[in-house]
Coordinates of C-alpha atoms in Angstrom, one line a residue:
M1 CA 48.9 107.2 5.5
N2 CA 47.3 107.8 8.9
S3 CA 43.5 107.9 8.5
L4 CA 41.6 110.8 10.0
S5 CA 38.6 109.1 11.4
S6 CA 36.5 110.9 14.0
P7 CA 38.3 109.3 17.0
A8 CA 41.7 109.9 15.4
K9 CA 40.7 113.5 14.7
S10 CA 39.7 114.0 18.4
V11 CA 43.1 112.6 19.6
L12 CA 44.9 114.8 17.0
L13 CA 43.1 118.0 18.2
K14 CA 43.7 117.1 21.9
N15 CA 47.4 116.6 21.3
L16 CA 47.7 119.9 19.4
G17 CA 46.3 121.8 22.3
K18 CA 48.4 120.2 25.0
R19 CA 50.7 122.6 26.8
V20 CA 53.5 121.7 29.3
N21 CA 56.6 123.3 30.8
P22 CA 59.7 122.2 28.8
L23 CA 61.2 118.9 30.1
P24 CA 65.0 118.6 30.4
I25 CA 66.6 116.9 27.4
P26 CA 68.0 113.6 28.6
H27 CA 71.7 113.0 28.4
C28 CA 72.6 109.4 27.4
R29 CA 76.3 108.5 27.1
I30 CA 77.6 105.9 24.7
P31 CA 80.1 103.6 26.4
E32 CA 83.7 104.1 25.4
P33 CA 85.1 101.4 23.1
R34 CA 87.6 98.9 24.4
G35 CA 89.7 96.0 23.1
Q36 CA 88.7 94.8 19.7
D37 CA 86.0 97.4 19.3
L38 CA 88.6 100.2 19.8
D39 CA 91.1 98.6 17.4
Y40 CA 88.4 98.1 14.7
I41 CA 87.1 101.7 15.1
N42 CA 90.6 103.2 14.8
V43 CA 91.6 101.1 11.7
A44 CA 88.2 101.7 10.0
H45 CA 88.5 105.4 10.7
S46 CA 92.0 105.5 9.2
F47 CA 90.8 103.8 6.0
L48 CA 87.8 106.0 5.9
I49 CA 89.6 109.4 6.1
H50 CA 92.1 108.2 3.5
S51 CA 89.3 106.9 1.2
E52 CA 90.7 103.4 1.2
W53 CA 87.4 101.8 0.4
E54 CA 88.8 98.5 -0.7
K55 CA 90.5 98.0 2.6
L56 CA 87.3 99.1 4.4
D57 CA 85.3 96.6 2.4
A58 CA 87.3 93.8 4.0
L59 CA 86.1 95.0 7.4
S60 CA 82.4 95.2 6.5
S61 CA 81.5 91.8 7.9
K62 CA 82.6 92.9 11.4
L63 CA 80.3 95.9 11.5
T64 CA 78.1 96.4 14.6
P65 CA 75.8 99.2 15.6
F66 CA 78.1 100.1 18.5
R67 CA 81.1 100.5 16.1
I68 CA 79.0 102.4 13.5
K69 CA 77.9 104.9 16.2
H70 CA 81.5 105.6 17.3
I71 CA 82.8 106.0 13.8
L72 CA 80.0 108.4 13.0
L73 CA 80.8 110.5 16.1
K74 CA 84.6 110.3 15.4
T75 CA 84.0 111.7 11.9
Q76 CA 81.2 114.2 12.6
K77 CA 83.4 117.3 12.2
D78 CA 83.6 116.4 8.5
F79 CA 80.0 115.6 7.8
L80 CA 80.8 114.5 4.2
V81 CA 83.0 111.7 5.6
S82 CA 80.3 110.7 8.1
Y83 CA 77.6 110.7 5.3
D84 CA 79.8 108.6 3.0
F85 CA 80.4 106.1 5.8
Y86 CA 76.7 105.9 6.6
K87 CA 75.9 105.2 2.9
W88 CA 78.7 102.6 2.7
V89 CA 77.2 100.7 5.7
L90 CA 73.8 101.0 4.0
L91 CA 75.2 99.3 0.9
K92 CA 77.4 96.7 2.6
Q93 CA 75.6 95.8 5.8
P94 CA 72.2 97.5 5.9
A95 CA 71.1 95.3 8.8
A96 CA 73.8 96.8 11.0
H97 CA 72.0 100.1 11.0
T98 CA 69.6 100.8 13.9
L99 CA 67.4 103.7 14.8
E100 CA 70.3 104.9 16.9
T101 CA 72.8 105.0 14.0
H102 CA 70.1 106.6 11.8
S103 CA 69.6 109.2 14.5
L104 CA 73.3 110.1 14.7
I105 CA 73.6 110.8 11.0
L106 CA 70.5 112.9 11.1
H107 CA 72.0 115.0 13.9
I108 CA 75.2 115.4 11.9
L109 CA 73.5 116.4 8.7
T110 CA 70.9 118.8 10.1
K111 CA 73.5 120.4 12.3
N112 CA 75.4 121.2 9.1
R113 CA 72.1 122.3 7.4
K114 CA 72.1 119.5 4.9
F115 CA 68.3 119.1 5.2
K116 CA 67.6 117.4 1.9
S117 CA 70.0 114.6 2.7
A118 CA 68.6 114.2 6.2
E119 CA 65.0 114.2 5.0
A120 CA 65.9 111.7 2.3
I121 CA 67.0 109.3 5.1
L122 CA 63.9 110.1 7.1
E123 CA 61.7 109.4 4.1
G124 CA 63.4 106.0 3.7
I125 CA 62.7 105.2 7.4
V126 CA 59.1 106.5 7.4
G127 CA 58.2 105.1 4.0
S128 CA 59.4 101.6 4.9
C129 CA 58.4 101.2 8.5
R130 CA 55.5 98.8 9.2
D131 CA 55.7 98.6 13.0
V132 CA 53.3 101.1 14.7
D133 CA 55.9 101.8 17.5
V134 CA 58.7 102.9 15.1
P135 CA 57.7 106.6 15.1
D136 CA 57.8 106.7 18.9
R137 CA 61.1 104.8 19.1
L138 CA 62.6 107.0 16.3
F139 CA 61.7 110.2 18.3
E140 CA 63.2 108.7 21.4
A141 CA 66.4 107.7 19.6
I142 CA 66.8 111.2 18.2
L143 CA 66.1 112.7 21.6
Y144 CA 68.5 110.5 23.6
S145 CA 71.4 111.1 21.2
Y146 CA 70.7 114.8 20.9
R147 CA 73.3 115.9 23.5
V148 CA 75.9 113.2 22.4
A149 CA 75.9 114.7 18.9
D150 CA 75.8 118.3 20.1
S151 CA 72.8 118.6 17.8
S152 CA 70.4 121.5 16.9
P153 CA 66.6 121.8 16.9
N154 CA 66.7 121.4 13.1
V155 CA 66.7 117.6 13.5
F156 CA 63.2 117.6 15.1
D157 CA 62.0 120.1 12.5
S158 CA 63.1 117.7 9.7
L159 CA 61.3 114.8 11.4
F160 CA 58.0 116.8 11.7
K161 CA 58.3 118.0 8.1
T162 CA 58.8 114.5 6.8
Y163 CA 55.8 113.1 8.6
A164 CA 53.7 116.1 7.2
R165 CA 55.0 115.5 3.6
F166 CA 54.1 111.8 3.9
K167 CA 50.6 112.7 5.2
R168 CA 51.4 110.8 8.4
F169 CA 49.2 113.3 10.4
R170 CA 49.0 111.3 13.6
N171 CA 52.8 110.9 13.7
A172 CA 53.3 114.6 12.8
T173 CA 50.9 115.6 15.5
D174 CA 52.7 113.4 18.1
S175 CA 56.0 114.8 17.1
F176 CA 54.7 118.4 17.4
R177 CA 53.5 117.6 20.9
L178 CA 56.7 115.9 22.0
M179 CA 58.7 118.8 20.5
K180 CA 56.8 121.2 22.6
D181 CA 57.3 119.0 25.7
Y182 CA 61.0 119.4 25.3
G183 CA 61.0 123.1 24.3
F184 CA 61.3 122.7 20.6
L185 CA 59.1 124.2 17.9
P186 CA 59.0 123.5 14.1
T187 CA 59.8 126.3 11.7
V188 CA 56.9 128.1 9.9
E189 CA 58.1 126.4 6.6
S190 CA 57.5 123.0 8.1
C191 CA 54.2 124.1 9.5
N192 CA 53.3 125.2 6.0
V193 CA 54.1 121.7 4.7
Y194 CA 51.7 120.3 7.3
L195 CA 49.0 122.7 6.4
S196 CA 49.4 122.0 2.7
S197 CA 49.1 118.3 3.2
L198 CA 45.9 118.7 5.2
L199 CA 44.4 120.9 2.5
R200 CA 45.3 118.4 -0.2
L201 CA 43.1 115.9 1.6
N202 CA 40.3 118.5 2.1
R203 CA 40.9 118.6 5.9
A204 CA 40.4 122.4 6.1
D205 CA 38.8 122.0 9.6
I206 CA 42.0 120.4 11.1
A207 CA 44.2 122.9 9.2
L208 CA 42.4 125.8 11.0
V209 CA 42.9 124.1 14.4
F210 CA 46.6 123.6 13.7
Y211 CA 46.9 127.3 12.6
G212 CA 45.4 128.4 15.9
E213 CA 47.9 126.2 17.8
L214 CA 50.9 127.5 15.9
R215 CA 49.9 131.1 16.7
R216 CA 49.5 130.2 20.4
C217 CA 53.0 128.7 20.3
G218 CA 54.3 132.0 19.0
I219 CA 55.2 130.8 15.5
S220 CA 54.8 133.8 13.2
P221 CA 53.0 132.9 10.0
N222 CA 54.3 134.1 6.6
V223 CA 52.4 135.0 3.5
F224 CA 52.2 131.3 2.4
T225 CA 50.7 130.3 5.8
L226 CA 48.1 133.0 5.6
N227 CA 47.2 132.1 2.0
M228 CA 46.6 128.6 3.0
V229 CA 44.5 129.6 6.0
I230 CA 42.4 131.9 3.7
H231 CA 42.0 128.9 1.4
A232 CA 40.9 126.7 4.3
N233 CA 38.2 129.2 5.3
C234 CA 37.1 129.5 1.7
L235 CA 36.8 125.7 1.4
L236 CA 34.6 125.7 4.5
G237 CA 32.5 128.6 3.2
N238 CA 33.7 131.0 5.9
M239 CA 34.1 134.0 3.5
E240 CA 33.8 136.6 6.3
K241 CA 36.7 135.0 8.2
A242 CA 38.7 134.6 5.0
F243 CA 38.3 138.3 4.2
E244 CA 39.1 139.2 7.8
L245 CA 42.4 137.3 7.5
F246 CA 43.1 138.9 4.2
Q247 CA 42.7 142.4 5.7
E248 CA 44.8 141.4 8.7
M249 CA 47.8 140.6 6.5
R250 CA 48.8 144.2 6.2
S251 CA 48.5 144.8 9.9
N252 CA 51.0 141.9 10.4
G253 CA 53.4 143.6 8.0
I254 CA 52.6 141.1 5.2
S255 CA 51.5 142.3 1.7
P256 CA 48.9 140.2 0.0
T257 CA 50.3 138.4 -3.0
L258 CA 48.6 137.5 -6.3
E259 CA 47.8 134.1 -4.9
S260 CA 46.1 135.8 -1.9
Y261 CA 43.8 137.7 -4.2
N262 CA 43.2 134.7 -6.5
T263 CA 42.4 132.4 -3.5
L264 CA 39.8 134.8 -2.1
I265 CA 38.3 135.6 -5.5
S266 CA 37.9 131.8 -6.1
G267 CA 36.2 131.5 -2.7
Y268 CA 33.7 134.3 -3.6
C269 CA 33.0 132.7 -7.0
K270 CA 32.3 129.3 -5.6
K271 CA 29.8 130.9 -3.2
G272 CA 28.2 132.8 -6.1
L273 CA 29.4 136.2 -4.6
L274 CA 30.5 137.5 -8.0
T275 CA 30.1 141.2 -7.2
A276 CA 32.5 140.8 -4.2
A277 CA 34.9 138.9 -6.5
E278 CA 34.9 141.6 -9.1
K279 CA 35.4 144.3 -6.5
L280 CA 38.4 142.4 -5.1
K281 CA 39.9 142.2 -8.5
S282 CA 39.5 145.9 -8.9
S283 CA 41.4 146.6 -5.7
M284 CA 44.5 144.5 -6.8
E285 CA 46.3 147.6 -8.2
R286 CA 46.5 149.0 -4.7
D287 CA 49.0 146.3 -3.9
G288 CA 50.8 146.9 -7.1
L289 CA 49.4 143.7 -8.6
Q290 CA 47.8 142.9 -11.9
A291 CA 45.2 140.2 -12.5
D292 CA 46.6 137.2 -14.3
R293 CA 45.2 134.4 -16.3
V294 CA 44.1 132.5 -13.2
T295 CA 42.2 135.6 -12.0
F296 CA 40.3 135.9 -15.2
N297 CA 39.6 132.2 -15.6
T298 CA 38.2 132.1 -12.1
L299 CA 35.9 135.0 -12.7
I300 CA 34.8 133.7 -16.1
N301 CA 34.1 130.3 -14.6
G302 CA 32.1 131.9 -11.7
F303 CA 29.8 133.7 -14.2
C304 CA 29.4 130.7 -16.4
K305 CA 28.4 128.5 -13.5
E306 CA 25.6 131.0 -12.7
G307 CA 24.5 131.0 -16.3
K308 CA 25.6 134.7 -16.7
L309 CA 27.3 134.3 -20.1
K310 CA 27.0 138.0 -20.9
E311 CA 29.1 139.0 -17.9
A312 CA 31.5 136.1 -18.6
N313 CA 32.1 137.5 -22.1
K314 CA 32.7 140.9 -20.7
V315 CA 35.5 139.6 -18.4
F316 CA 36.8 137.6 -21.4
G317 CA 37.0 140.8 -23.5
E318 CA 38.7 142.6 -20.6
M319 CA 41.2 139.8 -20.4
K320 CA 42.2 140.2 -24.1
T321 CA 42.3 144.0 -23.8
M322 CA 44.9 143.6 -21.1
N323 CA 47.0 141.4 -23.4
I324 CA 46.5 138.4 -21.2
A325 CA 46.3 135.5 -23.7
P326 CA 43.4 133.1 -23.0
D327 CA 44.5 129.5 -22.7
T328 CA 42.7 126.2 -23.4
V329 CA 41.2 126.4 -19.9
T330 CA 39.6 129.8 -20.7
Y331 CA 38.0 128.6 -23.9
N332 CA 36.9 125.3 -22.3
I333 CA 35.1 127.2 -19.5
L334 CA 33.2 129.4 -22.0
I335 CA 32.4 126.6 -24.5
N336 CA 31.1 124.5 -21.6
G337 CA 29.0 127.5 -20.4
Y338 CA 27.4 128.0 -23.7
S339 CA 26.9 124.3 -24.3
K340 CA 25.0 123.9 -21.0
L341 CA 22.6 126.5 -22.3
G342 CA 22.3 124.7 -25.6
N343 CA 24.0 127.5 -27.5
C344 CA 26.2 125.2 -29.6
E345 CA 26.7 127.9 -32.3
M346 CA 28.5 130.2 -29.9
G347 CA 30.4 127.3 -28.5
N348 CA 31.6 126.4 -32.1
R349 CA 32.7 130.0 -32.7
L350 CA 34.8 130.0 -29.6
Y351 CA 36.3 126.6 -30.7
E352 CA 37.3 128.0 -34.0
E353 CA 38.8 131.2 -32.4
M354 CA 40.7 128.9 -30.1
L355 CA 42.2 127.0 -33.0
R356 CA 43.1 130.2 -34.8
S357 CA 45.0 131.3 -31.7
G358 CA 47.2 128.3 -32.0
L359 CA 45.7 126.4 -29.1
K360 CA 44.9 122.7 -29.2
A361 CA 41.6 121.3 -28.2
D362 CA 41.6 118.7 -25.5
M363 CA 39.2 116.1 -24.2
V364 CA 37.3 118.8 -22.2
T365 CA 36.9 120.9 -25.3
Y366 CA 35.4 118.2 -27.4
N367 CA 33.1 116.9 -24.6
A368 CA 31.7 120.4 -24.1
L369 CA 31.1 120.8 -27.8
I370 CA 29.5 117.4 -28.1
M371 CA 27.3 118.1 -25.1
G372 CA 26.1 121.3 -26.7
L373 CA 25.3 119.6 -29.9
C374 CA 23.5 116.7 -28.2
K375 CA 21.4 119.0 -26.1
G376 CA 19.9 120.2 -29.5
G377 CA 19.7 116.7 -30.8
K378 CA 22.4 117.3 -33.4
T379 CA 23.8 113.8 -33.2
K380 CA 25.4 113.7 -36.6
K381 CA 27.6 116.7 -35.9
A382 CA 28.4 115.2 -32.5
A383 CA 29.5 112.0 -34.3
F384 CA 31.7 114.0 -36.6
L385 CA 33.5 115.5 -33.6
C386 CA 34.0 112.0 -32.2
K387 CA 35.8 111.1 -35.4
K388 CA 37.9 114.2 -35.1
M389 CA 38.8 113.2 -31.5
D390 CA 39.8 109.7 -32.8
E391 CA 42.1 111.4 -35.4
E392 CA 43.8 113.3 -32.6
K393 CA 44.3 110.2 -30.5
L394 CA 41.7 111.3 -27.9
F395 CA 39.5 108.5 -26.7
P396 CA 35.9 109.0 -25.5
N397 CA 35.4 108.9 -21.8
S398 CA 32.3 108.7 -19.6
S399 CA 31.3 112.3 -20.3
T400 CA 31.5 111.8 -24.0
F401 CA 29.3 108.7 -23.9
S402 CA 26.8 110.4 -21.5
A403 CA 26.4 113.3 -23.9
L404 CA 26.0 111.0 -27.0
I405 CA 23.4 109.0 -25.1
H406 CA 21.6 112.2 -24.1
G407 CA 21.6 113.3 -27.7
Q408 CA 19.9 110.1 -28.9
C409 CA 17.4 110.4 -26.1
V410 CA 16.5 113.9 -27.2
R411 CA 15.7 112.4 -30.6
K412 CA 13.7 109.6 -28.7
N413 CA 16.0 107.0 -30.3
S414 CA 16.2 104.7 -27.3
E415 CA 17.6 101.8 -29.3
R416 CA 20.6 103.8 -30.5
A417 CA 21.0 105.3 -27.0
F418 CA 21.0 101.7 -25.6
Q419 CA 23.7 100.6 -28.1
L420 CA 25.9 103.5 -27.0
Y421 CA 25.3 102.5 -23.4
K422 CA 26.4 99.0 -24.1
I423 CA 29.6 100.2 -25.9
M424 CA 30.2 102.4 -22.8
I425 CA 30.0 99.4 -20.5
R426 CA 32.2 97.3 -22.8
N427 CA 34.8 100.1 -22.5
K428 CA 34.7 99.8 -18.7
L429 CA 33.2 103.2 -18.3
C430 CA 30.6 103.8 -15.7
P431 CA 27.4 105.8 -16.5
N432 CA 26.2 108.2 -13.8
I433 CA 22.7 108.5 -12.4
Q434 CA 21.7 111.2 -14.9
T435 CA 22.7 109.0 -17.8
Y436 CA 20.7 106.1 -16.5
D437 CA 17.7 108.4 -15.7
V438 CA 17.5 109.8 -19.2
L439 CA 17.9 106.4 -20.8
I440 CA 15.1 104.8 -18.6
S441 CA 12.9 107.9 -19.1
T442 CA 13.3 107.6 -22.9
F443 CA 12.4 103.9 -22.9
C444 CA 9.3 104.8 -20.9
K445 CA 8.3 107.6 -23.4
N446 CA 8.6 105.1 -26.2
E447 CA 6.6 102.6 -24.1
D448 CA 9.5 100.1 -24.3
F449 CA 9.2 99.0 -20.7
D450 CA 11.3 95.8 -21.2
G451 CA 14.2 98.1 -22.2
A452 CA 13.5 100.4 -19.2
V453 CA 13.4 97.5 -16.8
Q454 CA 16.6 96.0 -18.2
V455 CA 18.5 99.3 -17.7
T456 CA 16.9 99.7 -14.2
R457 CA 18.1 96.3 -13.2
E458 CA 21.7 97.1 -14.4
M459 CA 21.6 100.4 -12.6
L460 CA 20.6 98.8 -9.3
G461 CA 23.4 96.3 -9.9
R462 CA 25.8 99.2 -9.9
A463 CA 24.5 100.5 -6.5
M464 CA 22.6 103.4 -8.0
V465 CA 18.9 104.1 -7.7
P466 CA 16.8 106.0 -10.3
S467 CA 15.3 109.4 -9.3
S468 CA 11.8 109.5 -7.9
D469 CA 10.3 111.0 -11.1
V470 CA 11.8 108.3 -13.3
L471 CA 10.7 105.6 -11.0
A472 CA 7.2 107.0 -11.0
K473 CA 7.0 107.0 -14.8
L474 CA 8.4 103.4 -14.9
F475 CA 6.0 102.0 -12.3
E476 CA 3.0 103.7 -13.8
G477 CA 3.9 102.4 -17.3
I478 CA 4.3 98.9 -16.1
R479 CA 1.0 98.9 -14.2
Q480 CA -0.8 100.3 -17.2
K481 CA 0.4 97.2 -19.0
G482 CA -1.1 95.1 -16.2
N483 CA 2.1 93.6 -14.9
D484 CA 1.7 93.8 -11.1
D485 CA 4.1 91.0 -10.5
L486 CA 6.9 92.9 -12.2
V487 CA 6.1 96.0 -10.0
L488 CA 6.4 93.8 -6.9
E489 CA 9.7 92.3 -8.1
L490 CA 11.2 95.8 -8.8
W491 CA 9.9 97.0 -5.5
E492 CA 11.8 94.2 -3.7
L493 CA 15.0 95.1 -5.6
L494 CA 14.6 98.8 -4.9
K495 CA 13.9 98.1 -1.2
D496 CA 17.1 96.0 -0.8
R497 CA 19.2 98.5 -2.8
M498 CA 17.9 101.5 -0.8
Q499 CA 18.7 99.8 2.5
W500 CA 22.2 98.8 1.2
T501 CA 22.9 102.4 0.1
G502 CA 21.4 104.0 3.2
Q503 CA 18.4 105.5 1.4
V504 CA 15.2 105.6 3.5
Q505 CA 12.5 106.3 0.9
D506 CA 9.7 103.9 0.6
P507 CA 9.7 102.9 -3.1
M508 CA 5.9 102.7 -3.0
I509 CA 5.7 106.5 -2.9
F510 CA 6.8 106.4 -6.6
I511 CA 3.5 104.7 -7.6
R512 CA 1.2 107.7 -7.9
P513 CA -2.6 107.8 -8.1
P514 CA -4.8 106.7 -9.7
Y515 CA -2.9 103.4 -9.8
N516 CA -3.5 101.2 -6.7
V517 CA -0.8 99.3 -5.0
P518 CA -0.8 95.5 -5.8
K519 CA -2.4 93.7 -2.9
Q520 CA 0.7 91.6 -2.2
V521 CA 2.7 94.8 -1.8
E522 CA 0.0 96.4 0.3
L523 CA 0.1 93.5 2.7
Q524 CA 3.9 93.6 3.0
T525 CA 3.9 97.3 3.8
R526 CA 1.5 97.1 6.7

């Protein structure tokens, strides 16, 4: 995959914006065959059109790129024969193929609109090439054989699309530029593939630049293009621009689809603009559309993230009134929302309703329920759910262990929390900063500073640093025990770790008055 570093991005954007008058397509002739070459081509052609493959096999050792090119051109009126011959060479003498022979079959297939076959060949070339100059040489080979094969612009479109699909953005951009140089443009469908690949890598910024360029080139967007551009603006938080594009769809003769609405509603919800999201849902009927499960799940999730469970329940009720069956995702969102607020009773009711509906709980469901129980310190009930998970062949993940550790910490049971932490590590699961913080904090509350220091050391070893509040509690507790040397040692570890991770805080700020800085540390900080 081409990386999109800052310099690469600059080159990419520069290439996209480059405009030139079309250059003439070069005309490169293939020399006529003579002597043994001519005899070989005629005999092989005869065997080929009569499907005499055994006789043809006997000639395979004498294949050359020159002979392959002429046989392909001689059979191009029947593309199936050409394609069969190409594949036969690939099987018998793959080394005889060159970029020039590949290019000829690409011309023949795309001219006959056999795009899947052509793109399969391109994928093989692009996927296997290791030399950085292959993309340039491939474009050149296709260009110089264009007139010989009496080809069509489709061949360049397939090349651009293949690079886009493989996320070879630099190659795709170079192809786009070169296509423009010679008066070719990709189809809107291929442009959509490019946009989609960029968005999958969260490169909404480049997607918007490319959209601007395709418009300048006169490529008319379709509804899929505009949906992706709306999505790109939503990802960047440009909701005004996203809504502006949404409104412009009709003026361009394009009716918004359900995906258009859902994309914009999702953007509003992520920004916390829930009133705008609900208003947009209400206007769907104007376009003859009805909200679907995705619409409702998006709104419910938006309200739950804001802690507005009453409004989320209202949308949930509306969903059921419209006979749109909630799915596992719907219930998981609501259960998670209630669990975060510590309302495990409501979470359990929804879980039971979910099972009555014939839906099966998944890992997300159980983790949400366990989190809700652990927030209230109901660790026995949480352990029962873990057994149920095991019965259903679901194995605890990092979220499960984090919730269980939190539950034991709520009960101030630091020893049991530490045991769960060690089991988590043995299972090769990585605790997050919040899990480490609550564990260290609980050890400090229990005045078990040996345990707190041990966990802190392990946390630092995993390139994570405790939060400032937790560090303050830890340092104060250690100093109260009169262990200045340990404070100094931890300070050195923290200093090294913060420099390594790019953090700039001075760890000494975490030692709050009335405790004085050890003299050794004070001297080092001057």
